Short mmCIF file of C-alpha atoms in Angstrom, two decimals:
data_model
loop_
_atom_site.label_atom_id
_atom_site.label_comp_id
_atom_site.label_asym_id
_atom_site.label_seq_id
_atom_site.Cartn_x
_atom_site.Cartn_y
_atom_site.Cartn_z
CA UNK A 1 4.15 29.66 35.23
CA UNK A 2 4.81 30.31 38.88
CA UNK A 3 4.26 33.06 41.03
CA UNK A 4 7.07 34.34 42.52
CA UNK A 5 5.74 37.43 44.47
CA UNK A 6 4.95 36.51 48.08
CA UNK A 7 4.72 37.77 51.41
CA UNK A 8 3.21 41.30 52.39
CA UNK A 9 0.26 40.17 54.20
CA UNK A 10 -2.98 41.39 52.77
CA UNK A 11 -1.36 44.16 51.28
CA UNK A 12 1.20 42.11 49.14
CA UNK A 13 1.33 43.30 45.87
CA UNK A 14 1.29 41.57 42.18
CA UNK A 15 4.06 42.90 40.17
CA UNK A 16 3.13 44.51 36.59
CA UNK A 17 5.56 42.50 34.83
CA UNK A 18 3.74 39.11 36.63
CA UNK A 19 0.40 40.44 35.32
CA UNK A 20 1.60 40.91 31.71
CA UNK A 21 3.00 37.27 31.89
CA UNK A 22 -0.05 35.73 33.43
CA UNK A 23 -2.16 36.81 30.15
CA UNK A 24 -0.06 34.39 27.75
CA UNK A 25 -0.95 31.14 29.92
CA UNK A 26 -3.11 28.99 27.36
CA UNK A 27 -5.98 28.61 29.55
CA UNK A 28 -6.72 31.96 30.77
CA UNK A 29 -5.88 33.77 27.16
CA UNK A 30 -7.99 36.11 25.41
CA UNK A 31 -8.09 37.03 21.99
CA UNK A 32 -7.11 40.38 21.08
CA UNK A 33 -9.42 41.63 18.51
CA UNK A 34 -10.09 45.15 19.33
CA UNK A 35 -8.33 48.14 17.65
CA UNK A 36 -8.99 51.99 18.50
CA UNK A 37 -12.11 52.64 16.65
CA UNK A 38 -13.65 49.20 17.86
CA UNK A 39 -12.73 50.07 21.47
CA UNK A 40 -14.09 53.75 21.30
CA UNK A 41 -17.31 52.54 19.90
CA UNK A 42 -17.36 50.25 22.44
CA UNK A 43 -17.24 53.01 24.98
CA UNK A 44 -19.65 55.34 23.12
CA UNK A 45 -22.13 52.43 22.92
CA UNK A 46 -22.46 52.00 26.95
CA UNK A 47 -22.43 55.57 27.51
CA UNK A 48 -24.69 57.06 25.26
CA UNK A 49 -27.73 55.07 26.56
CA UNK A 50 -29.67 55.34 30.33
CA UNK A 51 -28.14 58.86 31.11
CA UNK A 52 -29.58 60.43 28.18
CA UNK A 53 -32.60 58.52 27.62
CA UNK A 54 -33.78 58.12 31.42
CA UNK A 55 -31.69 59.69 34.17
CA UNK A 56 -31.73 62.97 32.07
CA UNK A 57 -35.55 63.53 33.06
CA UNK A 58 -35.40 62.64 36.55
CA UNK A 59 -32.21 65.04 37.42
CA UNK A 60 -33.91 67.97 35.17
CA UNK A 61 -37.29 67.57 37.02
CA UNK A 62 -36.38 67.15 40.50
CA UNK A 63 -32.92 68.79 40.94
CA UNK A 64 -31.09 70.82 38.08
CA UNK A 65 -34.10 72.53 36.13
CA UNK A 66 -32.76 73.54 32.69
CA UNK A 67 -29.11 73.28 34.17
CA UNK A 68 -29.01 69.31 33.98
CA UNK A 69 -26.94 70.31 30.98
CA UNK A 70 -24.01 71.76 33.73
CA UNK A 71 -24.74 68.50 35.84
CA UNK A 72 -23.75 66.48 32.74
CA UNK A 73 -20.76 68.83 32.32
CA UNK A 74 -19.71 68.69 35.92
CA UNK A 75 -19.76 64.90 35.63
CA UNK A 76 -17.63 65.07 32.41
CA UNK A 77 -15.13 67.12 33.94
CA UNK A 78 -15.02 64.62 37.02
CA UNK A 79 -14.64 61.71 34.76
CA UNK A 80 -12.40 63.34 32.31
CA UNK A 81 -9.90 63.40 35.25
CA UNK A 82 -10.51 59.99 36.24
CA UNK A 83 -10.39 59.16 32.39
CA UNK A 84 -6.64 60.48 32.44
CA UNK A 85 -5.57 58.16 35.61
CA UNK A 86 -7.23 55.31 33.67
CA UNK A 87 -5.38 55.71 30.49
CA UNK A 88 -2.14 55.69 31.99
CA UNK A 89 -2.81 52.42 34.13
CA UNK A 90 -4.46 51.06 31.01
CA UNK A 91 -1.53 51.69 28.92
CA UNK A 92 0.76 50.60 31.36
CA UNK A 93 -0.83 47.70 32.84
CA UNK A 94 -2.76 46.06 29.63
CA UNK A 95 -4.19 43.66 31.44
CA UNK A 96 -7.96 42.60 31.91
CA UNK A 97 -9.58 43.80 35.25
CA UNK A 98 -9.67 47.44 34.90
CA UNK A 99 -9.53 49.26 38.48
CA UNK A 100 -8.98 45.77 40.35
CA UNK A 101 -5.72 45.14 38.27
CA UNK A 102 -4.47 48.65 38.86
CA UNK A 103 -4.93 48.78 42.46
CA UNK A 104 -3.09 45.11 42.83
CA UNK A 105 -0.17 46.53 41.22
CA UNK A 106 0.22 49.48 42.98
CA UNK A 107 -1.58 49.54 46.47
CA UNK A 108 -1.76 45.65 47.54
CA UNK A 109 -4.01 42.46 47.00
CA UNK A 110 -6.95 43.62 50.00
CA UNK A 111 -7.62 46.84 48.46
CA UNK A 112 -7.78 45.52 44.48
CA UNK A 113 -9.80 42.60 46.20
CA UNK A 114 -12.58 45.18 47.48
CA UNK A 115 -12.22 47.24 44.42
CA UNK A 116 -13.05 44.17 42.37
CA UNK A 117 -15.91 43.12 44.84
CA UNK A 118 -17.41 46.44 44.25
CA UNK A 119 -17.14 46.14 40.58
CA UNK A 120 -19.15 42.90 40.42
CA UNK A 121 -21.84 44.74 42.46
CA UNK A 122 -21.53 47.85 40.00
CA UNK A 123 -21.93 45.91 36.52
CA UNK A 124 -24.04 42.88 37.37
CA UNK A 125 -26.51 45.32 39.06
CA UNK A 126 -26.04 47.96 36.34
CA UNK A 127 -26.91 45.37 33.78
CA UNK A 128 -29.94 44.10 35.60
CA UNK A 129 -31.04 47.73 35.90
CA UNK A 130 -30.96 48.59 32.66
CA UNK A 131 -32.32 45.33 31.23
CA UNK A 132 -35.47 46.31 33.34
CA UNK A 133 -35.40 49.73 31.46
CA UNK A 134 -35.40 47.99 28.56
CA UNK A 135 -38.34 45.93 29.23
CA UNK A 136 -40.17 49.09 30.06
CA UNK A 137 -39.43 50.55 26.33
CA UNK A 138 -40.29 47.34 24.62
CA UNK A 139 -43.60 47.29 26.23
CA UNK A 140 -43.95 51.08 24.92
CA UNK A 141 -42.68 49.90 21.30
CA UNK A 142 -45.18 47.20 21.25
CA UNK A 143 -48.10 49.54 22.47
CA UNK A 144 -47.06 51.57 19.34
CA UNK A 145 -47.52 48.82 17.15
CA UNK A 146 -50.83 47.98 18.57
CA UNK A 147 -49.67 44.90 20.68
CA UNK A 148 -49.56 44.57 24.22
CA UNK A 149 -47.52 42.09 26.48
CA UNK A 150 -49.39 40.00 29.10
CA UNK A 151 -49.38 41.93 32.35
CA UNK A 152 -48.25 38.29 33.87
CA UNK A 153 -44.97 38.20 32.17
CA UNK A 154 -44.53 42.00 31.86
CA UNK A 155 -42.98 44.04 34.71
CA UNK A 156 -42.64 41.83 37.11
CA UNK A 157 -43.91 40.98 40.76
CA UNK A 158 -43.78 44.54 41.66
CA UNK A 159 -45.96 45.47 38.65
CA UNK A 160 -48.29 42.90 39.50
CA UNK A 161 -47.16 39.84 37.27
CA UNK A 162 -45.19 36.85 37.68
CA UNK A 163 -41.93 37.78 35.59
CA UNK A 164 -40.28 40.14 33.75
CA UNK A 165 -39.90 37.99 30.85
CA UNK A 166 -38.64 40.59 28.33
CA UNK A 167 -35.88 41.69 30.61
CA UNK A 168 -34.80 38.12 31.39
CA UNK A 169 -34.72 37.40 27.08
CA UNK A 170 -32.65 40.34 26.76
CA UNK A 171 -30.39 39.86 29.59
CA UNK A 172 -29.81 35.83 28.40
CA UNK A 173 -29.46 36.97 24.55
CA UNK A 174 -26.67 39.58 25.50
CA UNK A 175 -24.74 36.74 27.31
CA UNK A 176 -25.15 34.25 24.42
CA UNK A 177 -23.48 37.29 22.30
CA UNK A 178 -20.66 37.50 24.71
CA UNK A 179 -19.91 33.73 24.85
CA UNK A 180 -19.81 33.71 21.06
CA UNK A 181 -16.60 35.97 21.48
CA UNK A 182 -15.34 39.55 21.62
CA UNK A 183 -15.22 40.21 17.89
CA UNK A 184 -19.03 39.37 17.46
CA UNK A 185 -19.82 41.53 20.51
CA UNK A 186 -17.80 44.34 18.76
CA UNK A 187 -19.63 44.12 15.98
CA UNK A 188 -23.27 43.87 17.52
CA UNK A 189 -21.98 47.06 19.62
CA UNK A 190 -20.58 48.98 16.47
CA UNK A 191 -24.03 48.05 14.66
CA UNK A 192 -26.19 49.23 17.44
CA UNK A 193 -24.58 52.04 18.38
CA UNK A 194 -24.50 53.18 14.65
CA UNK A 195 -28.30 53.04 15.16
CA UNK A 196 -28.40 54.67 18.52
CA UNK A 197 -26.30 57.74 17.19
CA UNK A 198 -28.64 57.98 14.37
CA UNK A 199 -31.39 58.25 17.01
CA UNK A 200 -29.41 60.82 18.95
CA UNK A 201 -28.94 62.96 16.02
CA UNK A 202 -32.88 62.67 15.29
CA UNK A 203 -33.30 63.98 18.61
CA UNK A 204 -31.17 67.20 18.14
CA UNK A 205 -32.28 67.84 14.52
CA UNK A 206 -35.94 67.54 15.11
CA UNK A 207 -35.80 69.25 18.37
CA UNK A 208 -33.71 71.92 17.39
CA UNK A 209 -36.94 73.53 15.77
CA UNK A 210 -39.07 73.12 18.91
CA UNK A 211 -36.68 74.58 21.61
CA UNK A 212 -38.25 77.99 23.33
CA UNK A 213 -35.32 80.21 24.91
CA UNK A 214 -38.25 80.66 27.83
CA UNK A 215 -38.02 77.27 28.75
CA UNK A 216 -34.02 78.11 29.96
CA UNK A 217 -35.11 80.85 31.89
CA UNK A 218 -34.19 80.59 34.98
CA UNK A 219 -31.31 78.51 33.56
CA UNK A 220 -30.64 77.64 37.39
CA UNK A 221 -33.86 77.47 39.31
CA UNK A 222 -33.73 79.34 42.44
CA UNK A 223 -33.30 77.14 45.58
CA UNK A 224 -36.65 76.21 47.34
CA UNK A 225 -37.82 74.00 50.07
CA UNK A 226 -37.38 70.22 48.72
CA UNK A 227 -39.56 67.21 49.09
CA UNK A 228 -37.18 64.44 48.73
CA UNK A 229 -40.05 61.88 49.21
CA UNK A 230 -40.08 61.48 45.10
CA UNK A 231 -36.01 61.41 45.11
CA UNK A 232 -34.59 58.00 44.33
CA UNK A 233 -33.39 56.83 47.91
CA UNK A 234 -34.10 59.97 49.58
CA UNK A 235 -32.17 63.46 50.52
CA UNK A 236 -28.21 63.34 49.55
CA UNK A 237 -25.80 62.69 52.43
CA UNK A 238 -23.94 65.56 52.24
CA UNK A 239 -27.35 67.93 52.63
CA UNK A 240 -28.30 65.74 55.45
CA UNK A 241 -24.97 66.02 57.27
CA UNK A 242 -25.15 69.88 56.95
CA UNK A 243 -29.30 70.01 57.33
CA UNK A 244 -30.03 71.52 54.45
CA UNK A 245 -33.34 70.90 53.01
CA UNK A 246 -33.45 72.83 49.56
CA UNK A 247 -33.46 71.79 46.47
CA UNK A 248 -32.58 72.98 43.02
CA UNK A 249 -30.09 76.29 42.77
CA UNK A 250 -26.43 75.07 42.96
CA UNK A 251 -26.77 72.31 45.27
CA UNK A 252 -29.10 71.01 42.80
CA UNK A 253 -26.83 71.19 40.06
CA UNK A 254 -24.69 69.18 41.93
CA UNK A 255 -27.18 66.53 43.14
CA UNK A 256 -28.22 66.38 39.61
CA UNK A 257 -24.71 65.59 38.48
CA UNK A 258 -24.46 62.34 41.14
CA UNK A 259 -27.79 60.94 39.87
CA UNK A 260 -26.69 61.22 35.89
CA UNK A 261 -22.85 60.02 36.89
CA UNK A 262 -24.39 56.61 35.93
CA UNK A 263 -24.19 57.81 32.30
CA UNK A 264 -20.63 57.80 32.37
CA UNK A 265 -19.75 54.06 33.30
CA UNK A 266 -18.92 53.23 29.86
CA UNK A 267 -15.27 54.18 30.03
CA UNK A 268 -14.22 52.20 33.24
CA UNK A 269 -15.66 49.40 30.94
CA UNK A 270 -13.25 50.31 28.25
CA UNK A 271 -10.64 50.01 30.71
CA UNK A 272 -11.45 46.13 31.66
CA UNK A 273 -11.00 45.36 27.73
CA UNK A 274 -7.01 45.99 27.80
CA UNK A 275 -6.05 42.41 27.12
CA UNK A 276 -8.59 42.09 24.44
CA UNK A 277 -6.91 44.85 22.52
CA UNK A 278 -4.40 45.30 19.78
CA UNK A 279 -1.72 47.55 20.70
CA UNK A 280 -3.06 48.44 24.19
CA UNK A 281 -0.25 50.72 25.00
CA UNK A 282 -1.54 53.18 21.80
CA UNK A 283 -4.99 52.06 21.61
CA UNK A 284 -6.35 52.29 25.17
CA UNK A 285 -5.74 55.79 26.04
CA UNK A 286 -7.44 56.95 22.64
CA UNK A 287 -10.37 54.58 23.20
CA UNK A 288 -11.17 55.74 26.84
CA UNK A 289 -10.61 59.55 26.16
CA UNK A 290 -12.23 59.94 22.64
CA UNK A 291 -15.19 57.83 23.66
CA UNK A 292 -15.76 59.82 26.96
CA UNK A 293 -15.25 63.44 25.03
CA UNK A 294 -18.01 62.51 22.59
CA UNK A 295 -20.50 61.07 24.67
CA UNK A 296 -20.16 64.44 27.05
CA UNK A 297 -20.77 66.71 24.12
CA UNK A 298 -23.99 64.78 23.03
CA UNK A 299 -25.24 64.49 26.56
CA UNK A 300 -25.18 68.61 27.23
CA UNK A 301 -26.40 68.89 23.55
CA UNK A 302 -29.28 66.35 24.21
CA UNK A 303 -30.04 67.88 27.68
CA UNK A 304 -30.67 71.14 26.26
CA UNK A 305 -32.91 70.21 23.53
CA UNK A 306 -35.31 68.25 26.05
CA UNK A 307 -35.44 71.35 28.25
CA UNK A 308 -35.79 74.05 25.81
CA UNK A 309 -38.90 71.62 24.24
CA UNK A 310 -40.47 71.55 27.32
CA UNK A 311 -40.79 73.49 31.05
CA UNK A 312 -38.30 70.82 33.07
CA UNK A 313 -41.05 70.20 35.61
CA UNK A 314 -43.10 68.67 32.90
CA UNK A 315 -40.50 66.23 31.42
CA UNK A 316 -41.20 62.74 31.84
CA UNK A 317 -38.63 61.41 34.60
CA UNK A 318 -38.79 57.97 33.00
CA UNK A 319 -38.48 58.83 29.27
CA UNK A 320 -37.58 62.44 28.70
CA UNK A 321 -36.82 61.98 25.18
CA UNK A 322 -40.02 60.40 24.60
CA UNK A 323 -41.98 63.17 25.98
CA UNK A 324 -40.05 65.70 24.34
CA UNK A 325 -40.56 64.24 21.19
CA UNK A 326 -44.47 63.94 21.73
CA UNK A 327 -44.37 67.61 22.63
CA UNK A 328 -43.13 68.30 19.23
CA UNK A 329 -46.12 66.91 17.44
CA UNK A 330 -43.62 65.54 14.42
CA UNK A 331 -45.67 62.27 13.55
CA UNK A 332 -44.26 58.60 14.74
CA UNK A 333 -41.29 60.58 16.63
CA UNK A 334 -42.24 59.32 19.89
CA UNK A 335 -42.52 55.56 18.80
CA UNK A 336 -39.25 56.10 16.53
CA UNK A 337 -37.13 57.49 20.05
CA UNK A 338 -38.72 54.97 22.04
CA UNK A 339 -37.29 52.31 19.26
CA UNK A 340 -34.27 54.29 19.49
CA UNK A 341 -33.74 53.82 23.19
CA UNK A 342 -34.82 49.76 23.24
CA UNK A 343 -31.89 49.81 20.80
CA UNK A 344 -29.43 51.92 22.69
CA UNK A 345 -30.07 49.79 25.66
CA UNK A 346 -29.33 46.44 24.57
CA UNK A 347 -25.90 47.49 23.85
CA UNK A 348 -25.59 49.15 26.98
CA UNK A 349 -26.72 46.08 28.83
CA UNK A 350 -24.19 43.74 27.07
CA UNK A 351 -21.69 45.98 27.91
CA UNK A 352 -21.82 46.01 31.36
CA UNK A 353 -21.93 42.47 31.47
CA UNK A 354 -18.79 42.59 29.61
CA UNK A 355 -17.16 44.37 31.81
CA UNK A 356 -18.26 42.51 35.03
CA UNK A 357 -16.72 39.20 33.32
CA UNK A 358 -13.44 40.69 32.77
CA UNK A 359 -13.03 41.55 36.45
CA UNK A 360 -14.21 38.56 37.75
CA UNK A 361 -11.78 36.64 35.23
CA UNK A 362 -8.86 38.58 36.35
CA UNK A 363 -9.77 37.75 40.06
CA UNK A 364 -10.29 34.40 39.11
CA UNK A 365 -7.02 34.02 37.43
CA UNK A 366 -5.16 35.23 40.40
CA UNK A 367 -7.17 32.64 42.49
CA UNK A 368 -8.94 35.16 44.34
CA UNK A 369 -12.16 33.87 43.12
CA UNK A 370 -12.06 29.83 42.37
CA UNK A 371 -9.80 29.76 39.29
CA UNK A 372 -12.15 26.96 37.69
CA UNK A 373 -14.66 29.71 36.95
CA UNK A 374 -11.82 31.69 34.71
CA UNK A 375 -11.48 29.03 32.22
CA UNK A 376 -12.14 30.15 28.68
CA UNK A 377 -13.68 28.43 25.97
CA UNK A 378 -11.78 26.19 23.40
CA UNK A 379 -13.41 27.57 20.75
CA UNK A 380 -14.09 31.27 21.26
CA UNK A 381 -11.74 31.80 23.74
CA UNK A 382 -13.93 33.79 26.28
CA UNK A 383 -14.44 32.98 29.80
CA UNK A 384 -17.82 31.39 29.10
CA UNK A 385 -18.54 30.48 33.04
CA UNK A 386 -18.39 33.74 34.28
CA UNK A 387 -20.45 34.95 31.27
CA UNK A 388 -22.90 32.51 31.82
CA UNK A 389 -23.01 32.85 35.68
CA UNK A 390 -23.43 36.61 34.97
CA UNK A 391 -26.01 36.30 32.56
CA UNK A 392 -28.37 34.06 34.65
CA UNK A 393 -27.98 36.39 37.83
CA UNK A 394 -28.68 39.77 35.73
CA UNK A 395 -31.59 37.91 34.06
CA UNK A 396 -32.91 36.67 37.29
CA UNK A 397 -32.62 40.04 39.54
CA UNK A 398 -34.37 41.54 36.36
CA UNK A 399 -37.22 39.22 35.93
CA UNK A 400 -38.32 39.20 39.54
CA UNK A 401 -36.73 42.21 41.20
CA UNK A 402 -37.92 46.06 41.26
CA UNK A 403 -34.21 47.83 40.60
CA UNK A 404 -35.44 51.30 40.04
CA UNK A 405 -33.51 52.64 43.36
CA UNK A 406 -30.17 50.64 42.38
CA UNK A 407 -28.64 53.34 40.11
CA UNK A 408 -27.37 55.20 42.84
CA UNK A 409 -25.70 51.89 44.40
CA UNK A 410 -23.80 51.63 40.84
CA UNK A 411 -22.97 55.47 40.78
CA UNK A 412 -21.27 55.06 44.31
CA UNK A 413 -19.26 51.93 43.20
CA UNK A 414 -18.13 53.48 39.99
CA UNK A 415 -17.00 56.77 42.11
CA UNK A 416 -15.10 54.47 44.66
CA UNK A 417 -13.40 52.66 41.79
CA UNK A 418 -12.34 56.14 40.23
CA UNK A 419 -10.91 57.40 43.69
CA UNK A 420 -8.67 54.05 44.22
CA UNK A 421 -7.20 54.88 40.25
CA UNK A 422 -6.44 58.05 41.07
CA UNK A 423 -4.67 57.57 44.01
CA UNK A 424 -3.13 54.23 42.69
CA UNK A 425 -1.53 55.98 39.66
CA UNK A 426 0.45 58.30 41.90
CA UNK A 427 1.74 55.25 44.15
CA UNK A 428 2.58 53.45 41.05
CA UNK A 429 4.51 56.42 39.49
CA UNK A 430 6.42 56.46 42.80
CA UNK A 431 6.76 53.00 43.41
CA UNK A 432 7.63 51.88 39.79
CA UNK A 433 9.04 54.83 38.10
CA UNK A 434 10.82 52.86 35.90
CA UNK A 435 7.72 51.34 33.82
CA UNK A 436 7.43 52.31 30.41
CA UNK A 437 4.35 54.70 30.37
CA UNK A 438 2.92 55.64 26.73
CA UNK A 439 0.46 57.85 28.55
CA UNK A 440 1.11 59.81 31.38
CA UNK A 441 -1.01 62.10 33.34
CA UNK A 442 0.02 65.65 33.26
CA UNK A 443 0.41 68.10 36.10
CA UNK A 444 1.19 64.98 38.44
CA UNK A 445 0.37 64.37 41.46
CA UNK A 446 -2.18 67.73 41.13
CA UNK A 447 -4.48 66.28 38.71
CA UNK A 448 -4.70 62.76 40.10
CA UNK A 449 -5.37 64.24 43.64
CA UNK A 450 -8.12 66.58 42.25
CA UNK A 451 -9.79 63.60 40.85
CA UNK A 452 -9.80 61.33 44.13
CA UNK A 453 -11.28 64.60 45.64
CA UNK A 454 -13.89 65.37 43.49
CA UNK A 455 -15.11 62.17 42.75
CA UNK A 456 -15.69 61.58 46.65
CA UNK A 457 -17.40 65.02 46.46
CA UNK A 458 -19.76 64.04 44.05
CA UNK A 459 -20.20 60.59 45.91
CA UNK A 460 -21.42 62.66 49.05
CA UNK A 461 -24.49 64.09 46.79
CA UNK A 462 -25.69 60.38 46.91
CA UNK A 463 -28.20 59.49 49.54
CA UNK A 464 -27.40 58.10 52.75
CA UNK A 465 -29.30 55.01 52.37
CA UNK A 466 -27.11 54.54 49.17
CA UNK A 467 -23.78 54.33 51.52
CA UNK A 468 -25.27 52.33 53.79
CA UNK A 469 -26.06 49.78 51.26
CA UNK A 470 -22.81 50.25 49.75
CA UNK A 471 -20.97 50.07 53.18
CA UNK A 472 -23.02 46.68 53.78
CA UNK A 473 -21.77 45.21 50.20
CA UNK A 474 -18.21 45.87 51.30
CA UNK A 475 -18.54 44.11 54.69
CA UNK A 476 -19.55 41.26 52.95
CA UNK A 477 -16.68 41.34 50.77
CA UNK A 478 -14.56 41.63 53.61
CA UNK A 479 -15.83 38.30 54.88
CA UNK A 480 -15.15 36.55 51.59
CA UNK A 481 -11.76 37.90 51.20
CA UNK A 482 -10.82 36.33 54.72
CA UNK A 483 -12.64 33.07 54.47
CA UNK A 484 -11.72 32.16 50.89
CA UNK A 485 -9.38 34.85 48.74
CA UNK A 486 -6.75 35.42 50.93
CA UNK A 487 -5.65 31.99 51.70
CA UNK A 488 -5.98 30.59 48.05
CA UNK A 489 -4.41 33.90 46.71
CA UNK A 490 -2.12 32.95 44.03
CA UNK A 491 0.65 35.34 44.75
CA UNK A 492 0.83 33.98 48.42
CA UNK A 493 1.07 30.23 47.05
CA UNK A 494 2.88 30.69 44.07
CA UNK A 495 0.69 28.29 42.53
CA UNK A 496 0.54 27.08 38.81
CA UNK A 497 -2.77 28.25 36.91
#
């Protein structure tokens, strides 16, 4: 089929009708296999992971104290507003690509390219970072069994080794699962997520008996001079701008919210699966909103358990769940929780890689990336070439680099996508009021505007160094667009797939 929507320079748009018709081309057709329950589980699978098992400890110990639960609540509210915008877009434009596709239909090609480039960074580095964390818990679990991974193949060069082999292994294993198909991916996700939710339930049920109210007093620690040398990336940009060098207090709650925002990456990935969902007009809003709501409630409860068992300054910043369970004295609790974390992070890696391949797939189909990359496997009907590239890159990054400081970079990429989706839903409502919308954001345009403002505000609580790295990545993306994407754009040339 030939694309007929041309012109408009780098701000030319791709019509919603054209985007939907493109999904019917045999060479770029994905299999529809997900229902509302599977989609919700897919979202929960990636949401319940790094945030509750890793970042909650850092946010509590360095920024929020017991009020880390409020940090999760703040991030959850910001995400809820963005989720409403995603739900309207995903049900109106049920096409792979998430914020990239939505931006293409509302704000034009260049904005779409930039947000797609942003999402590539977000998902790939996110997968590599979580794979690195998976490796650490793998070592811990083996240690609990009396086994030890040789130093040369554990931790990578940054820890005195040669390669982080466990991280490489899990990234490549998830790559194979994704190539075989979305239905197997959903089955693996459902199985692991069930086990992971049992672990979360165990933390709550065991920990509730060891909570001391004294550890929650004061709930919001008073502001005090802060030493940001231990903080990931340094002092938050907003505090640098206004010369604020204090930590904790209300500023600590919001800084903690920026840190734990990584935990809410999941519903963004749910939106990338629109093409592989049965009845997307009904299923997408359910999957997006339900997964976010369930995860937020669990985050708040579990973070209260952590800080109730241990004083916030005693929480292990890298493994708060294990530290809290060890403090209970319950036999084998620490080992069981570490095993649960290992299981949980496995599905997070898979889902992050899934999101990355679907965004790049949509960009390839639009010829902003080479179209050969987006070909789907003749049997499995998955974008296997992109999946292989994503898996190999994530494995290489996790195997040879230290990625612990990149969670903030993932956060700023996510927040940038949320801002554009919030703006885009207003634009599309005004430019295409005729489109059928099974879900509509209430209080238009107040809620989308509030969503964009709050997402930008949370991003300002990320370190200045994170902003600089993000800007550099986007400059590189701009160069790639003008050197390749702008001239090969399918909307411009009218080429067939």
